Coordinates of N, CA and C in Angstrom, one line a residue:
M183 N 27.1 -19.5 -10.8 CA 26.4 -18.2 -10.6 C 26.2 -18.0 -9.1
S184 N 26.8 -16.8 -8.7 CA 26.6 -16.5 -7.1 C 25.2 -16.3 -6.8
S185 N 24.8 -16.7 -5.6 CA 23.4 -16.5 -5.2 C 23.4 -15.2 -4.3
H186 N 24.6 -14.5 -4.1 CA 24.6 -13.3 -3.3 C 24.9 -12.1 -4.2
P187 N 24.3 -11.0 -4.1 CA 24.6 -9.9 -5.0 C 25.9 -9.3 -4.7
G188 N 26.4 -8.8 -5.8 CA 27.6 -8.0 -5.8 C 27.2 -6.7 -5.1
P189 N 28.2 -5.8 -4.9 CA 27.9 -4.5 -4.2 C 26.9 -3.6 -4.8
D190 N 26.7 -3.7 -6.2 CA 25.7 -2.9 -6.8 C 24.7 -3.8 -7.5
E191 N 24.6 -5.0 -7.1 CA 23.7 -5.9 -7.7 C 22.6 -6.3 -6.8
D192 N 21.3 -6.4 -7.2 CA 20.2 -6.9 -6.3 C 19.6 -8.3 -7.1
H193 N 18.5 -8.7 -6.4 CA 17.9 -9.9 -6.8 C 17.4 -9.8 -8.3
V194 N 17.0 -8.7 -8.7 CA 16.4 -8.6 -10.0 C 17.6 -8.8 -11.1
D195 N 18.7 -8.3 -10.8 CA 19.9 -8.5 -11.7 C 20.1 -9.8 -11.8
R196 N 20.1 -10.6 -10.7 CA 20.4 -12.1 -10.7 C 19.3 -12.8 -11.5
M197 N 18.0 -12.4 -11.3 CA 16.9 -13.0 -12.0 C 16.9 -12.8 -13.5
R198 N 17.3 -11.6 -13.9 CA 17.5 -11.3 -15.3 C 18.6 -12.1 -16.0
R199 N 19.6 -12.2 -15.3 CA 20.8 -13.0 -15.7 C 20.4 -14.5 -15.9
E200 N 19.7 -15.0 -14.9 CA 19.2 -16.5 -14.9 C 18.2 -16.7 -16.1
W201 N 17.3 -15.6 -16.3 CA 16.3 -15.7 -17.5 C 17.1 -15.7 -18.8
A202 N 18.1 -14.8 -18.8 CA 18.9 -14.7 -20.1 C 19.6 -15.9 -20.5
H203 N 20.0 -16.8 -19.4 CA 20.6 -18.1 -19.6 C 19.5 -19.1 -20.0
A204 N 18.3 -19.1 -19.2 CA 17.3 -20.1 -19.4 C 16.5 -19.7 -20.6
R205 N 16.3 -18.5 -20.9 CA 15.3 -18.1 -22.2 C 15.9 -17.0 -22.8
P206 N 17.1 -17.3 -23.6 CA 17.7 -16.1 -24.2 C 16.8 -15.5 -25.3
D207 N 15.8 -16.0 -25.8 CA 14.8 -15.6 -26.7 C 13.9 -14.5 -26.2
L208 N 13.9 -14.4 -24.8 CA 13.0 -13.4 -24.2 C 13.7 -12.1 -23.8
D209 N 13.1 -10.9 -24.1 CA 13.6 -9.6 -23.7 C 13.1 -9.4 -22.3
T210 N 13.7 -9.5 -21.2 CA 13.3 -9.4 -19.9 C 13.4 -8.0 -19.4
E211 N 13.7 -7.0 -20.2 CA 13.8 -5.6 -19.8 C 12.7 -5.1 -18.8
P212 N 11.4 -5.5 -19.1 CA 10.3 -4.9 -18.3 C 10.5 -5.5 -16.8
I213 N 11.1 -6.6 -16.7 CA 11.3 -7.1 -15.3 C 12.3 -6.2 -14.5
E214 N 13.1 -5.5 -15.2 CA 14.1 -4.5 -14.6 C 13.3 -3.5 -13.7
V215 N 12.2 -3.1 -14.1 CA 11.4 -2.2 -13.4 C 10.3 -2.8 -12.6
M216 N 9.5 -3.6 -13.2 CA 8.3 -4.1 -12.5 C 8.6 -5.1 -11.4
A217 N 9.7 -5.9 -11.5 CA 10.0 -6.8 -10.4 C 10.6 -6.0 -9.2
R218 N 11.3 -5.0 -9.5 CA 11.7 -4.1 -8.3 C 10.7 -3.4 -7.7
I219 N 9.7 -2.9 -8.4 CA 8.5 -2.3 -7.8 C 7.9 -3.3 -6.9
T220 N 7.6 -4.4 -7.5 CA 7.0 -5.6 -6.6 C 7.7 -5.9 -5.4
R221 N 9.1 -6.1 -5.6 CA 9.8 -6.5 -4.4 C 9.9 -5.3 -3.3
I222 N 10.1 -4.1 -3.7 CA 10.2 -3.0 -2.8 C 8.7 -2.9 -2.1
G223 N 7.7 -3.0 -2.8 CA 6.4 -2.9 -2.2 C 6.1 -4.1 -1.3
T224 N 6.5 -5.3 -1.6 CA 6.4 -6.4 -0.8 C 7.1 -6.3 0.5
R225 N 8.4 -5.9 0.4 CA 9.1 -5.7 1.5 C 8.6 -4.6 2.4
A226 N 8.2 -3.4 1.9 CA 7.8 -2.3 2.6 C 6.5 -2.7 3.4
L227 N 5.6 -3.5 2.8 CA 4.4 -4.0 3.4 C 4.7 -4.9 4.5
H228 N 5.7 -5.7 4.3 CA 6.0 -6.7 5.4 C 6.5 -6.0 6.6
Q229 N 7.3 -5.0 6.3 CA 7.8 -4.1 7.5 C 6.6 -3.4 8.2
L230 N 5.7 -3.0 7.4 CA 4.5 -2.4 8.0 C 3.7 -3.4 8.8
D231 N 3.5 -4.6 8.2 CA 2.9 -5.7 9.1 C 3.4 -5.9 10.4
R232 N 4.9 -6.0 10.4 CA 5.6 -6.2 11.6 C 5.4 -5.0 12.6
A233 N 5.4 -4.0 12.1 CA 5.3 -2.7 12.9 C 3.8 -2.6 13.6
L234 N 2.8 -3.0 12.8 CA 1.5 -3.0 13.2 C 1.1 -4.1 14.2
E235 N 1.9 -5.2 14.1 CA 1.4 -6.3 14.9 C 1.2 -6.0 16.3
P236 N 2.1 -5.3 17.0 CA 1.9 -5.0 18.5 C 0.7 -4.2 18.7
R237 N 0.1 -3.5 17.8 CA -1.0 -2.6 18.0 C -2.3 -3.5 17.8
G238 N -2.2 -4.7 17.2 CA -3.2 -5.6 17.0 C -4.1 -5.4 15.9
V239 N -3.6 -4.6 14.9 CA -4.4 -4.4 13.7 C -3.5 -4.9 12.4
S240 N -4.3 -5.3 11.5 CA -3.6 -5.7 10.2 C -3.4 -4.6 9.3
R241 N -2.6 -4.7 8.3 CA -2.3 -3.7 7.4 C -3.6 -3.1 6.7
A242 N -4.6 -4.2 6.3 CA -5.8 -3.8 5.6 C -6.7 -2.9 6.6
E243 N -6.6 -3.2 7.9 CA -7.4 -2.5 8.9 C -6.7 -1.1 9.0
F244 N -5.4 -1.0 9.2 CA -4.7 0.3 9.2 C -5.0 1.1 8.0
D245 N -5.0 0.5 6.8 CA -5.3 1.2 5.6 C -6.8 1.8 5.7
L246 N -7.7 1.1 6.1 CA -9.0 1.5 6.4 C -9.1 2.6 7.4
L247 N -8.3 2.6 8.5 CA -8.4 3.6 9.4 C -7.7 4.9 8.9
C248 N -6.6 4.7 8.0 CA -6.1 6.0 7.4 C -7.0 6.5 6.3
V249 N -7.9 5.8 5.7 CA -8.8 6.4 4.7 C -9.8 7.3 5.6
L250 N -10.3 6.7 6.7 CA -11.2 7.6 7.5 C -10.5 8.8 8.1
A251 N -9.3 8.7 8.5 CA -8.5 9.6 9.1 C -8.2 10.9 8.2
R252 N -8.0 10.6 6.9 CA -7.7 11.7 5.9 C -8.8 12.4 5.4
N253 N -10.0 11.9 5.8 CA -11.2 12.6 5.3 C -11.8 13.4 6.3
D254 N -12.4 14.5 5.9 CA -13.0 15.5 7.0 C -14.5 15.2 7.3
R255 N -14.9 14.1 6.8 CA -16.3 13.7 7.1 C -16.4 12.1 7.2
P256 N -17.4 11.6 7.8 CA -17.6 10.1 7.8 C -18.0 9.7 6.5
L257 N -17.6 8.5 6.1 CA -17.7 7.8 4.8 C -18.6 6.8 4.9
R258 N -19.3 6.5 3.6 CA -20.1 5.3 3.4 C -19.1 4.1 3.3
T259 N -19.6 3.0 3.6 CA -18.8 1.8 3.3 C -18.4 1.5 2.0
S260 N -19.3 2.0 1.0 CA -18.9 1.9 -0.4 C -17.8 2.7 -0.8
E261 N -17.7 4.0 -0.1 CA -16.5 4.9 -0.4 C -15.2 4.4 0.1
V262 N -15.2 3.7 1.3 CA -14.1 3.1 1.9 C -13.7 2.0 0.9
T263 N -14.6 1.1 0.6 CA -14.3 -0.1 -0.4 C -13.7 0.4 -1.7
A264 N -14.2 1.5 -2.2 CA -13.6 2.0 -3.6 C -12.2 2.4 -3.3
V265 N -11.8 3.0 -2.3 CA -10.4 3.5 -2.0 C -9.5 2.4 -1.7
T266 N -9.9 1.5 -0.7 CA -9.0 0.5 -0.4 C -8.9 -0.7 -1.2
M267 N -9.7 -0.8 -2.3 CA -9.7 -1.8 -3.3 C -9.9 -3.2 -2.6
L268 N -10.6 -3.2 -1.4 CA -11.1 -4.3 -0.8 C -12.4 -4.7 -1.4
S269 N -12.8 -6.0 -1.3 CA -14.2 -6.4 -1.8 C -15.2 -5.8 -0.6
G270 N -16.4 -5.6 -1.1 CA -17.5 -5.1 -0.1 C -17.4 -6.0 1.2
A271 N -17.5 -7.4 0.9 CA -17.5 -8.2 2.1 C -16.3 -8.1 3.0
S272 N -15.1 -7.9 2.4 CA -13.8 -7.8 3.2 C -13.9 -6.5 4.0
T273 N -14.4 -5.4 3.4 CA -14.6 -4.2 4.1 C -15.5 -4.3 5.2
T274 N -16.6 -5.0 5.1 CA -17.5 -5.2 6.1 C -16.9 -6.0 7.3
K275 N -16.1 -7.0 6.9 CA -15.4 -7.8 8.0 C -14.5 -6.9 8.7
Q276 N -13.6 -6.3 8.0 CA -12.6 -5.3 8.6 C -13.3 -4.3 9.6
V277 N -14.3 -3.7 9.1 CA -15.1 -2.7 9.9 C -15.7 -3.3 11.1
D278 N -16.3 -4.5 11.0 CA -16.9 -5.2 12.2 C -15.8 -5.3 13.2
R279 N -14.6 -5.9 12.8 CA -13.5 -6.0 13.8 C -13.1 -4.7 14.4
L280 N -13.0 -3.6 13.6 CA -12.6 -2.3 14.1 C -13.6 -1.8 15.0
V281 N -14.8 -2.0 14.7 CA -15.9 -1.6 15.7 C -15.8 -2.3 17.0
R282 N -15.6 -3.5 17.1 CA -15.5 -4.3 18.2 C -14.2 -3.9 19.0
E283 N -13.2 -3.5 18.3 CA -12.0 -2.9 19.0 C -12.1 -1.5 19.4
G284 N -13.1 -0.9 19.1 CA -13.4 0.6 19.6 C -12.6 1.5 18.7
L285 N -12.2 1.2 17.5 CA -11.4 2.2 16.7 C -12.4 2.8 15.6
V286 N -13.4 2.3 15.3 CA -14.4 2.8 14.4 C -15.8 2.7 14.8
Q287 N -16.5 3.7 14.4 CA -18.0 3.7 14.8 C -18.9 3.8 13.6
R288 N -19.9 3.2 13.7 CA -21.0 3.3 12.5 C -22.0 4.3 13.1
R289 N -22.5 5.1 12.2 CA -23.5 6.1 12.4 C -24.5 6.2 11.2
A290 N -25.8 6.4 11.5 CA -26.8 6.4 10.6 C -26.6 7.8 9.9
F291 N -26.8 7.8 8.5 CA -26.8 9.0 7.8 C -28.2 9.9 8.1
E292 N -28.0 11.1 8.4 CA -29.0 11.8 8.8 C -30.3 12.0 7.9
R293 N -30.0 12.0 6.5 CA -30.9 12.1 5.5 C -31.5 10.9 5.1
D294 N -30.9 9.7 5.4 CA -31.4 8.4 5.0 C -31.0 7.4 6.1
G295 N -31.8 7.0 6.8 CA -31.4 6.1 7.9 C -31.0 4.7 7.4
R296 N -31.2 4.4 6.1 CA -30.7 3.1 5.7 C -29.2 3.1 5.4
V297 N -28.7 4.3 5.2 CA -27.2 4.4 4.9 C -26.4 4.5 6.2
V298 N -25.4 3.8 6.3 CA -24.4 3.7 7.4 C -23.2 4.5 7.1
L299 N -22.8 5.4 7.9 CA -21.5 6.1 7.7 C -20.5 5.6 8.6
L300 N -19.2 5.5 8.3 CA -18.1 5.1 9.2 C -17.3 6.3 9.6
D301 N -16.9 6.3 10.8 CA -16.0 7.4 11.3 C -15.1 6.8 12.4
L302 N -13.9 7.4 12.5 CA -13.0 7.0 13.5 C -13.4 7.4 14.9
T303 N -13.2 6.6 15.9 CA -13.3 7.0 17.3 C -12.0 7.6 17.7
E304 N -12.0 8.2 18.8 CA -10.8 8.9 19.4 C -9.7 7.9 19.4
A305 N -9.9 6.6 19.8 CA -8.7 5.7 19.9 C -8.3 5.3 18.5
G306 N -9.1 5.3 17.5 CA -8.8 5.1 16.1 C -7.9 6.1 15.6
R307 N -8.4 7.3 16.0 CA -7.4 8.5 15.5 C -6.2 8.5 16.1
E308 N -6.1 8.2 17.4 CA -4.8 8.1 18.1 C -4.0 7.1 17.5
L309 N -4.4 5.9 17.1 CA -3.6 4.9 16.6 C -3.0 5.4 15.3
V310 N -3.8 6.0 14.5 CA -3.2 6.5 13.2 C -2.3 7.6 13.4
D311 N -2.6 8.5 14.3 CA -1.7 9.5 14.7 C -0.2 9.0 15.3
Q312 N -0.3 8.0 15.9 CA 1.0 7.4 16.4 C 1.7 6.6 15.3
E313 N 0.9 5.7 14.5 CA 1.7 4.8 13.6 C 2.0 5.5 12.2
L314 N 1.2 6.5 11.8 CA 1.5 7.0 10.5 C 2.8 7.7 10.3
P315 N 3.2 8.5 11.3 CA 4.8 9.1 11.3 C 5.8 8.0 11.3
D316 N 5.6 7.0 11.8 CA 6.5 5.8 11.8 C 6.6 5.2 10.5
R317 N 5.5 5.0 9.8 CA 5.4 4.4 8.4 C 6.1 5.4 7.5
I318 N 5.8 6.7 7.5 CA 6.3 7.7 6.7 C 7.8 7.7 6.9
G319 N 8.4 7.6 8.1 CA 9.8 7.6 8.5 C 10.4 6.4 7.8
R320 N 9.8 5.2 8.0 CA 10.5 4.0 7.4 C 10.5 4.2 5.8
E321 N 9.4 4.7 5.2 CA 9.5 4.9 3.7 C 10.4 6.0 3.3
A322 N 10.7 7.0 4.1 CA 11.8 8.0 3.8 C 13.1 7.3 3.8
R323 N 13.3 6.4 4.7 CA 14.6 5.7 4.8 C 14.8 4.9 3.6
F324 N 13.7 4.4 2.9 CA 13.9 3.6 1.7 C 14.4 4.4 0.6
L325 N 14.2 5.8 0.7 CA 14.7 6.8 -0.3 C 16.0 7.4 -0.1
D326 N 16.6 6.9 1.0 CA 17.9 7.4 1.3 C 18.9 7.3 0.2
G327 N 19.7 8.3 -0.1 CA 20.8 8.3 -1.2 C 20.0 9.0 -2.4
L328 N 18.8 9.3 -2.4 CA 18.2 10.0 -3.5 C 18.0 11.5 -3.3
D329 N 18.4 12.3 -4.0 CA 18.2 13.7 -3.8 C 16.8 14.2 -4.2
E330 N 16.4 15.4 -3.9 CA 15.0 15.8 -4.1 C 14.6 15.8 -5.5
D331 N 15.6 16.1 -6.5 CA 15.2 16.0 -7.9 C 15.0 14.4 -8.3
E332 N 15.9 13.7 -7.8 CA 15.7 12.3 -8.1 C 14.4 11.7 -7.7
R333 N 14.0 12.0 -6.4 CA 12.7 11.6 -5.9 C 11.6 12.2 -6.7
K334 N 11.6 13.4 -7.0 CA 10.5 13.9 -8.0 C 10.4 13.2 -9.3
T335 N 11.6 12.9 -9.9 CA 11.7 12.3 -11.1 C 11.1 10.8 -11.0
L336 N 11.6 10.1 -10.0 CA 11.0 8.8 -9.7 C 9.6 8.8 -9.5
A337 N 9.1 9.8 -8.7 CA 7.6 9.8 -8.4 C 6.8 10.0 -9.7
A338 N 7.4 10.9 -10.6 CA 6.7 11.2 -11.9 C 6.7 10.0 -12.7
L339 N 7.8 9.3 -12.8 CA 7.8 8.0 -13.7 C 6.9 6.9 -13.1
L340 N 6.8 6.8 -11.9 CA 6.1 5.8 -11.2 C 4.7 6.2 -11.4
R341 N 4.2 7.4 -11.4 CA 2.9 7.9 -11.6 C 2.3 7.4 -13.0
R342 N 3.4 7.6 -14.0 CA 3.0 7.3 -15.4 C 2.7 5.7 -15.5
I343 N 3.6 5.0 -14.8 CA 3.3 3.5 -14.9 C 2.0 3.2 -14.1
S344 N 1.7 3.9 -12.9 CA 0.5 3.6 -12.2 C -0.8 3.9 -13.1
V345 N -0.7 5.1 -13.8 CA -1.7 5.3 -14.7 C -2.0 4.3 -15.9
N346 N -0.8 3.8 -16.3 CA -0.9 2.8 -17.3 C -1.6 1.4 -16.7
V347 N -1.3 1.2 -15.5 CA -1.8 0.0 -14.9 C -3.3 0.1 -14.7
E348 N -3.7 1.3 -14.1 CA -5.1 1.6 -13.9 C -5.9 1.6 -15.1
A349 N -5.3 2.1 -16.2 CA -6.0 2.0 -17.5 C -6.2 0.7 -18.0
G350 N -5.2 -0.1 -17.9 CA -5.3 -1.5 -18.3 C -6.4 -2.3 -17.5
E351 N -6.6 -1.8 -16.2 CA -7.6 -2.6 -15.4 C -9.1 -2.2 -16.0
R352 N -9.3 -1.1 -16.5 CA -10.6 -0.7 -17.1 C -10.8 -1.5 -18.3
H353 N -9.8 -2.0 -19.0 CA -10.1 -2.7 -20.2 C -10.3 -4.2 -20.0
W354 N -10.2 -4.8 -18.8 CA -10.4 -6.2 -18.7 C -11.8 -6.6 -18.9

């Protein structure tokens, strides 16, 4: 069995072929989609990590900055945690570092001084404004060869899978 893909073969094709040999009793059809989603996501995130490295921020920190950048108001830490899916402790750790780097600021909530709001500094906004177009450009290149209708169909199908996954999480 060749370890290199043919012209229209990828890692998942080889993996399914190997499972068919090792476990012919299993229907590995779901791997056809889910393994590809995982591999695409992993590789895309690896490329993002490499692109962010010179900026001195991690992917989790960049995601946090993006959450703040796309909102028109400062957010509570709990709101950021809910969107990023980080733990509360991890969010606090990321925010602490971003505050030290001058990318995020903490502000007291006017109506309740016990509540802390998070907002981007000008430097944080500049970082997002510089890096986000590059990320979108990389992701657009991943979709090369798909026309507009194919992209819309793919997005709709992935949305359905995403809804199923999120619904499954609520049942754990």
